[in-house]
Amino acid sequence: MSEWNRPCNSPSVRNRYTEGESGKGRVTPDWLSALSAPIVVVLATLAANGCGGFGGAGSSSANAPAPPATPAPPAAISVSLSPPGGAVLLGSTMQFSATVTNATNSAVAWSVDGVAGGNAGNGTISSAGMYSAPQVLPPSSETIAATSVSDPTKSASASITVTSDVAVSISPGLATVQPGGTQQFSSTISSAGRPVSSVTWFVNGIAGGNTSLGTISGSGLYTAPQTPAAALNVTVTAQSVADPSKSAAAVVTVTSPPSVSVMVSPALATIGLGNTQVFSAQVSGTANTLVTWDVNGITSGNASVGTLSPGALPNSVVYGAPSSFFSGPIDVRATSAANPAASGSATISLTSGVAISLAPSIATLAINHRQRFSATIAGSATSNVNWSVGGIAGGNSALGQICAAGSDPCMPLSGNSSALSVDYLAPAAVPAVNPVQLAVTSQVDPSKSASSTITLLPHIVVSVSPPSATVAAGSITAFSASVLGTADQGVIWNIGGIPCGTPSACGAINSDGQFTAPIEAPSPNVITATATSLEDASRSGSASIAISTSPVITQILPASATAGAVGGFLVRVLGGNFVSPASSQGSQIVVAGTARATVCANAGDCSTTLAQSDLAAPANLPVLVQNPDGSTSPLVFIAVVAPSSGPSFVSLTPANPSVSGNDIFVIDSSTAGSALPSADEALSIQALGSFSALTNSCSLGGNAVALQRPASGTVVTDICAFSASGLDPAHQYWVTGPPTPDLVVIAAQSLGFGIVDLTIAVPANAQAGARTLFVQNPNKDIAAASGALEVRE
């Protein structure tokens, strides 16, 4: 028993009713309460369901209402059509209307001869009942049907007859045409309807005509036969396509051919490939001087023999030469329109502006090796070429082969190749004819070619350049290696010789051939630099290197200083063949003619100290090294430059992103002369942060420190700066800004651990944006922390 058929006093029915909002009852079946979405149950009067009320008391079944009476069957649907039929001209329209009775849906579906909506052959009908007759007369009448959409078995139909009032006229009605001549005919279709206006053309009843009667095109252009035996009369007919029973005719008289001569000038012409030449024709013996042109019998020519286009003058054409040579003769011919048997011609000789080159033009290659060759071709619309070795197309195993570039194993080229880059594969043995010739020839103009001479080697050969050199101790010299016979130029460099007992005694050479001489000449002082092929370790080349025994300076650190520096910093002189003091005197550094106290760490590194007097004014301080035996090094200079007036500013904007004419001068730091340079010996600002006077603490970081600009007046802000080398309050500190500084460092004090507290005055008119903090020590060295400060509004 379903839930709704249970007795009124069943528990499941009683439990459906619950007290709802505002005292209203709500019935909730058990199955309904389990649903996830609310469902509204509309209940008829409970008494009608056999229950007396919500309390569960049942009522008698005798109180149920009587069943409804059976309704009367609906009236049958019918369709009527208006008009019932009629006649309509080709291409015209007729409006039909359909009436559907006894149906709530009055829509109908229209068809023509059983085709929904009709078609072009029988006519079409719209959804509104508008019938459009076809433009070509159909073979029979058409049936229009309207079918009820509510009941497709109900329909109504009407019969339509498509009629024609087509009339055809032709113009001209009479024409006289010379043999091979033409006559344009036109036809006119008149009708009150809208039939197809096209016609079918006949010559003496033959559609399109033939060669003996003359032909006629679909557009009505009649062409007379070229050589009629005598005068000829033919009938040209235009027949309506819409109604083939309607036509019109014209009579054409083809005259006997006259005696005509044609002369073409120039009669001979030499034309470059792709170039043009104008030809003209002179016709005599007839009043009709028109001619038709062809190239080797081809009207207008083609890409192989050349093309023709109309010239600027009557009876002239422009001949366009082909882009490549044609194997046979080329004739441009003019044929008389009055007598096609009469013609004249010109003979054309083709020439070429093709130029071809080949790279490399000379090559040396070891057996079984490859070499890439590339051709360049100009003056030709096509790049098709032929490759050969020793005159043999594609080469062979004895002389070497031509391969598609990059193919491995070797892939021969096709005969009609456009490849301008190829690989030459050397034979397995040196041929009897050596060197061999590799050639590339234009297919457009076989008379144009280029070649390369290839010398074949039984193995690769390594050479070193320069083959010999005399170098200073401690200096750097570049050597290069060339590996002949292969594309693999990789080599391994080594240094050797009698004195090279220890790794550093003879210097060192890197993988690029850069040789660093030892700081002290060995004995004997001649060594060898050797380059060994990576491809074949049995093949190598070498260079002889003589190390000079005289002292030499290769570098001074620092090479420059700022005038006014306090001095006392170390100057290192690097080079070679210095004498380190042992029990006797060593080398001395002579500055401005005065020998200075010198310490030499080894034969390539001596140092001294510059005094404040050396740096008093801008100058070039001469420096040399003198050995105990009196030998001296060449003279070098330390530049003492004038101190700068302060940093300059370059304004860049998106509209002007670059500025020229600004020179940058770099002065060596005085700490560059350190024998053991490290981070704590260089002047720098490595971190910045805000300083709290309340807690006497500093927050260092890598981000820019913000300086808040006041609304008015001036505020004082403390920041801290740190360097591993230690920052001294005695150093000078300043901040970049406008030409007239708006931020001023008014105090500096040490916080220990290399940190200083800087007090900066920030006025209300300070320019907003990123700033750079500078520091300068007593030796005039300057360091900068770019963008380390930011003025904010």
CSV table of N, CA and C in Angstrom, one decimal, residues 60-139:
chain,number,residue,atom,x,y,z
A,60,SER,N,-16.7,9.0,5.7
A,60,SER,CA,-17.3,7.9,4.9
A,60,SER,C,-16.9,8.0,3.4
A,61,SER,N,-16.8,6.9,2.8
A,61,SER,CA,-16.5,6.9,1.3
A,61,SER,C,-17.6,7.3,0.5
A,62,ALA,N,-18.9,7.3,1.2
A,62,ALA,CA,-20.0,7.7,0.4
A,62,ALA,C,-20.0,9.2,0.1
A,63,ASN,N,-19.1,10.0,0.8
A,63,ASN,CA,-19.0,11.4,0.6
A,63,ASN,C,-18.1,11.8,-0.6
A,64,ALA,N,-17.5,10.8,-1.3
A,64,ALA,CA,-16.6,11.1,-2.4
A,64,ALA,C,-17.3,11.7,-3.6
A,65,PRO,N,-16.8,12.7,-4.3
A,65,PRO,CA,-17.5,13.3,-5.4
A,65,PRO,C,-17.6,12.4,-6.6
A,66,ALA,N,-18.6,12.6,-7.4
A,66,ALA,CA,-18.9,11.8,-8.6
A,66,ALA,C,-17.8,12.0,-9.6
A,67,PRO,N,-17.4,10.9,-10.4
A,67,PRO,CA,-16.4,11.1,-11.5
A,67,PRO,C,-16.9,12.1,-12.5
A,68,PRO,N,-16.0,12.8,-13.2
A,68,PRO,CA,-16.4,13.8,-14.3
A,68,PRO,C,-17.0,13.0,-15.5
A,69,ALA,N,-17.8,13.8,-16.2
A,69,ALA,CA,-18.4,13.2,-17.4
A,69,ALA,C,-17.4,13.1,-18.5
A,70,THR,N,-17.5,12.1,-19.4
A,70,THR,CA,-16.6,11.9,-20.6
A,70,THR,C,-16.8,13.0,-21.6
A,71,PRO,N,-15.7,13.8,-22.0
A,71,PRO,CA,-15.8,14.9,-22.9
A,71,PRO,C,-16.2,14.4,-24.3
A,72,ALA,N,-16.8,15.2,-25.1
A,72,ALA,CA,-17.1,14.9,-26.5
A,72,ALA,C,-15.8,14.9,-27.3
A,73,PRO,N,-15.7,14.0,-28.4
A,73,PRO,CA,-14.5,14.0,-29.2
A,73,PRO,C,-14.4,15.3,-30.0
A,74,PRO,N,-13.1,15.7,-30.2
A,74,PRO,CA,-12.9,17.0,-30.9
A,74,PRO,C,-13.2,16.9,-32.4
A,75,ALA,N,-13.6,18.0,-33.0
A,75,ALA,CA,-13.9,18.0,-34.4
A,75,ALA,C,-12.7,17.7,-35.3
A,76,ALA,N,-12.8,17.2,-36.4
A,76,ALA,CA,-11.7,16.8,-37.3
A,76,ALA,C,-11.1,18.0,-37.9
A,77,ILE,N,-9.7,18.0,-38.0
A,77,ILE,CA,-8.9,19.1,-38.6
A,77,ILE,C,-9.0,19.1,-40.1
A,78,SER,N,-9.1,20.3,-40.7
A,78,SER,CA,-9.2,20.4,-42.1
A,78,SER,C,-8.3,21.5,-42.6
A,79,VAL,N,-7.8,21.5,-43.9
A,79,VAL,CA,-7.0,22.5,-44.4
A,79,VAL,C,-7.5,22.9,-45.8
A,80,SER,N,-7.6,24.2,-46.0
A,80,SER,CA,-8.0,24.8,-47.3
A,80,SER,C,-7.0,25.7,-47.8
A,81,LEU,N,-6.9,25.8,-49.2
A,81,LEU,CA,-5.8,26.6,-49.8
A,81,LEU,C,-6.4,27.6,-50.8
A,82,SER,N,-5.9,28.8,-50.8
A,82,SER,CA,-6.4,29.9,-51.7
A,82,SER,C,-5.2,30.6,-52.3
A,83,PRO,N,-5.2,30.8,-53.6
A,83,PRO,CA,-6.2,30.4,-54.6
A,83,PRO,C,-6.0,28.9,-54.9
A,84,PRO,N,-7.0,28.3,-55.5
A,84,PRO,CA,-6.9,26.8,-55.8
A,84,PRO,C,-5.9,26.5,-56.9
A,85,GLY,N,-5.4,27.4,-57.6
A,85,GLY,CA,-4.5,27.2,-58.7
A,85,GLY,C,-4.3,28.4,-59.6
A,86,GLY,N,-3.7,28.2,-60.8
A,86,GLY,CA,-3.5,29.3,-61.7
A,86,GLY,C,-2.3,29.2,-62.5
A,87,ALA,N,-2.0,30.3,-63.2
A,87,ALA,CA,-0.8,30.4,-64.1
A,87,ALA,C,0.1,31.5,-63.6
A,88,VAL,N,1.4,31.3,-63.8
A,88,VAL,CA,2.4,32.3,-63.3
A,88,VAL,C,3.5,32.3,-64.3
A,89,LEU,N,4.0,33.5,-64.7
A,89,LEU,CA,5.1,33.7,-65.7
A,89,LEU,C,6.4,33.2,-65.1
A,90,LEU,N,7.4,32.9,-65.9
A,90,LEU,CA,8.7,32.5,-65.5
A,90,LEU,C,9.3,33.5,-64.6
A,91,GLY,N,9.8,33.0,-63.4
A,91,GLY,CA,10.5,33.9,-62.5
A,91,GLY,C,9.6,34.8,-61.7
A,92,SER,N,8.2,34.7,-61.9
A,92,SER,CA,7.3,35.6,-61.2
A,92,SER,C,6.9,34.9,-59.9
A,93,THR,N,6.0,35.6,-59.1
A,93,THR,CA,5.6,35.1,-57.8
A,93,THR,C,4.1,35.0,-57.7
A,94,MET,N,3.6,34.2,-56.8
A,94,MET,CA,2.1,34.1,-56.6
A,94,MET,C,2.0,33.8,-55.1
A,95,GLN,N,1.1,34.6,-54.4
A,95,GLN,CA,0.9,34.4,-53.0
A,95,GLN,C,-0.2,33.4,-52.7
A,96,PHE,N,0.0,32.4,-51.9
A,96,PHE,CA,-1.0,31.4,-51.4
A,96,PHE,C,-1.2,31.6,-49.9
A,97,SER,N,-2.4,31.3,-49.5
A,97,SER,CA,-2.7,31.3,-48.1
A,97,SER,C,-3.4,30.0,-47.7
A,98,ALA,N,-3.1,29.5,-46.5
A,98,ALA,CA,-3.8,28.3,-46.1
A,98,ALA,C,-4.5,28.5,-44.8
A,99,THR,N,-5.7,27.8,-44.7
A,99,THR,CA,-6.6,28.0,-43.5
A,99,THR,C,-6.7,26.6,-42.8
A,100,VAL,N,-6.4,26.5,-41.5
A,100,VAL,CA,-6.5,25.3,-40.8
A,100,VAL,C,-7.6,25.4,-39.8
A,101,THR,N,-8.6,24.6,-39.9
A,101,THR,CA,-9.8,24.6,-38.9
A,101,THR,C,-9.7,23.5,-37.9
A,102,ASN,N,-10.4,23.8,-36.8
A,102,ASN,CA,-10.5,22.8,-35.7
A,102,ASN,C,-9.1,22.4,-35.1
A,103,ALA,N,-8.2,23.3,-35.1
A,103,ALA,CA,-6.9,23.1,-34.6
A,103,ALA,C,-6.4,24.4,-33.9
A,104,THR,N,-5.8,24.2,-32.7
A,104,THR,CA,-5.3,25.4,-32.0
A,104,THR,C,-4.0,25.9,-32.7
A,105,ASN,N,-3.3,25.0,-33.4
A,105,ASN,CA,-2.1,25.4,-34.1
A,105,ASN,C,-2.4,25.5,-35.6
A,106,SER,N,-2.4,26.7,-36.1
A,106,SER,CA,-2.8,26.9,-37.5
A,106,SER,C,-1.7,26.9,-38.5
A,107,ALA,N,-0.5,26.5,-38.0
A,107,ALA,CA,0.7,26.5,-38.9
A,107,ALA,C,0.6,25.3,-39.9
A,108,VAL,N,1.2,25.6,-41.1
A,108,VAL,CA,1.3,24.6,-42.2
A,108,VAL,C,2.7,24.5,-42.7
A,109,ALA,N,3.0,23.4,-43.3
A,109,ALA,CA,4.3,23.2,-44.0
A,109,ALA,C,4.0,23.2,-45.5
A,110,TRP,N,4.8,24.1,-46.2
A,110,TRP,CA,4.6,24.2,-47.7
A,110,TRP,C,5.6,23.4,-48.5
A,111,SER,N,5.1,22.9,-49.6
A,111,SER,CA,5.9,22.1,-50.5
A,111,SER,C,5.5,22.3,-51.9
A,112,VAL,N,6.5,22.0,-52.8
A,112,VAL,CA,6.3,22.1,-54.3
A,112,VAL,C,6.6,20.8,-54.9
A,113,ASP,N,5.7,20.1,-55.5
A,113,ASP,CA,5.8,18.8,-56.1
A,113,ASP,C,6.5,17.8,-55.0
A,114,GLY,N,6.0,18.0,-53.8
A,114,GLY,CA,6.4,17.1,-52.7
A,114,GLY,C,7.8,17.4,-52.1
A,115,VAL,N,8.4,18.5,-52.6
A,115,VAL,CA,9.7,18.9,-52.0
A,115,VAL,C,9.4,20.1,-51.0
A,116,ALA,N,9.8,19.9,-49.8
A,116,ALA,CA,9.6,20.9,-48.8
A,116,ALA,C,10.3,22.2,-49.2
A,117,GLY,N,9.5,23.3,-49.3
A,117,GLY,CA,10.1,24.6,-49.7
A,117,GLY,C,10.4,24.7,-51.2
A,118,GLY,N,10.3,23.6,-52.0
A,118,GLY,CA,10.5,23.6,-53.4
A,118,GLY,C,12.0,23.6,-53.7
A,119,ASN,N,12.3,23.8,-55.0
A,119,ASN,CA,13.7,23.9,-55.5
A,119,ASN,C,13.8,24.8,-56.7
A,120,ALA,N,15.0,25.0,-57.2
A,120,ALA,CA,15.2,25.9,-58.3
A,120,ALA,C,14.5,25.5,-59.6
A,121,GLY,N,14.4,24.1,-59.8
A,121,GLY,CA,13.9,23.6,-61.0
A,121,GLY,C,12.3,23.7,-61.1
A,122,ASN,N,11.6,23.5,-60.0
A,122,ASN,CA,10.2,23.5,-59.9
A,122,ASN,C,9.6,24.8,-59.3
A,123,GLY,N,10.5,25.6,-58.8
A,123,GLY,CA,10.0,26.8,-58.1
A,123,GLY,C,10.1,26.6,-56.6
A,124,THR,N,10.1,27.7,-55.8
A,124,THR,CA,10.2,27.6,-54.4
A,124,THR,C,9.1,28.3,-53.7
A,125,ILE,N,8.8,28.0,-52.5
A,125,ILE,CA,7.7,28.6,-51.7
A,125,ILE,C,8.2,28.9,-50.3
A,126,SER,N,7.9,30.1,-49.8
A,126,SER,CA,8.4,30.5,-48.5
A,126,SER,C,7.5,30.0,-47.4
A,127,SER,N,7.9,30.2,-46.2
A,127,SER,CA,7.0,29.8,-45.1
A,127,SER,C,5.8,30.6,-45.0
A,128,ALA,N,5.7,31.8,-45.7
A,128,ALA,CA,4.5,32.6,-45.7
A,128,ALA,C,3.6,32.3,-46.9
A,129,GLY,N,4.0,31.3,-47.7
A,129,GLY,CA,3.1,30.9,-48.8
A,129,GLY,C,3.4,31.6,-50.1
A,130,MET,N,4.6,32.3,-50.2
A,130,MET,CA,4.9,33.1,-51.4
A,130,MET,C,5.6,32.1,-52.4
A,131,TYR,N,5.0,31.8,-53.5
A,131,TYR,CA,5.6,30.9,-54.5
A,131,TYR,C,6.3,31.7,-55.5
A,132,SER,N,7.6,31.3,-55.8
A,132,SER,CA,8.5,31.9,-56.8
A,132,SER,C,8.7,30.9,-57.9
A,133,ALA,N,8.2,31.2,-59.1
A,133,ALA,CA,8.3,30.3,-60.3
A,133,ALA,C,9.8,30.2,-60.7
A,134,PRO,N,10.2,29.0,-61.3
A,134,PRO,CA,11.5,28.9,-61.8
A,134,PRO,C,11.8,29.8,-62.9
A,135,GLN,N,13.1,30.1,-63.2
A,135,GLN,CA,13.5,30.9,-64.3
A,135,GLN,C,13.6,30.2,-65.6
A,136,VAL,N,13.6,28.9,-65.6
A,136,VAL,CA,13.6,28.0,-66.8
A,136,VAL,C,12.4,27.2,-66.8
A,137,LEU,N,11.7,27.2,-68.0
A,137,LEU,CA,10.4,26.6,-68.2
A,137,LEU,C,10.5,25.1,-67.8
A,138,PRO,N,9.7,24.7,-66.8
A,138,PRO,CA,9.7,23.2,-66.4
A,138,PRO,C,8.8,22.4,-67.4
A,139,PRO,N,9.0,21.1,-67.5
A,139,PRO,CA,8.3,20.3,-68.5
A,139,PRO,C,6.8,20.1,-68.2
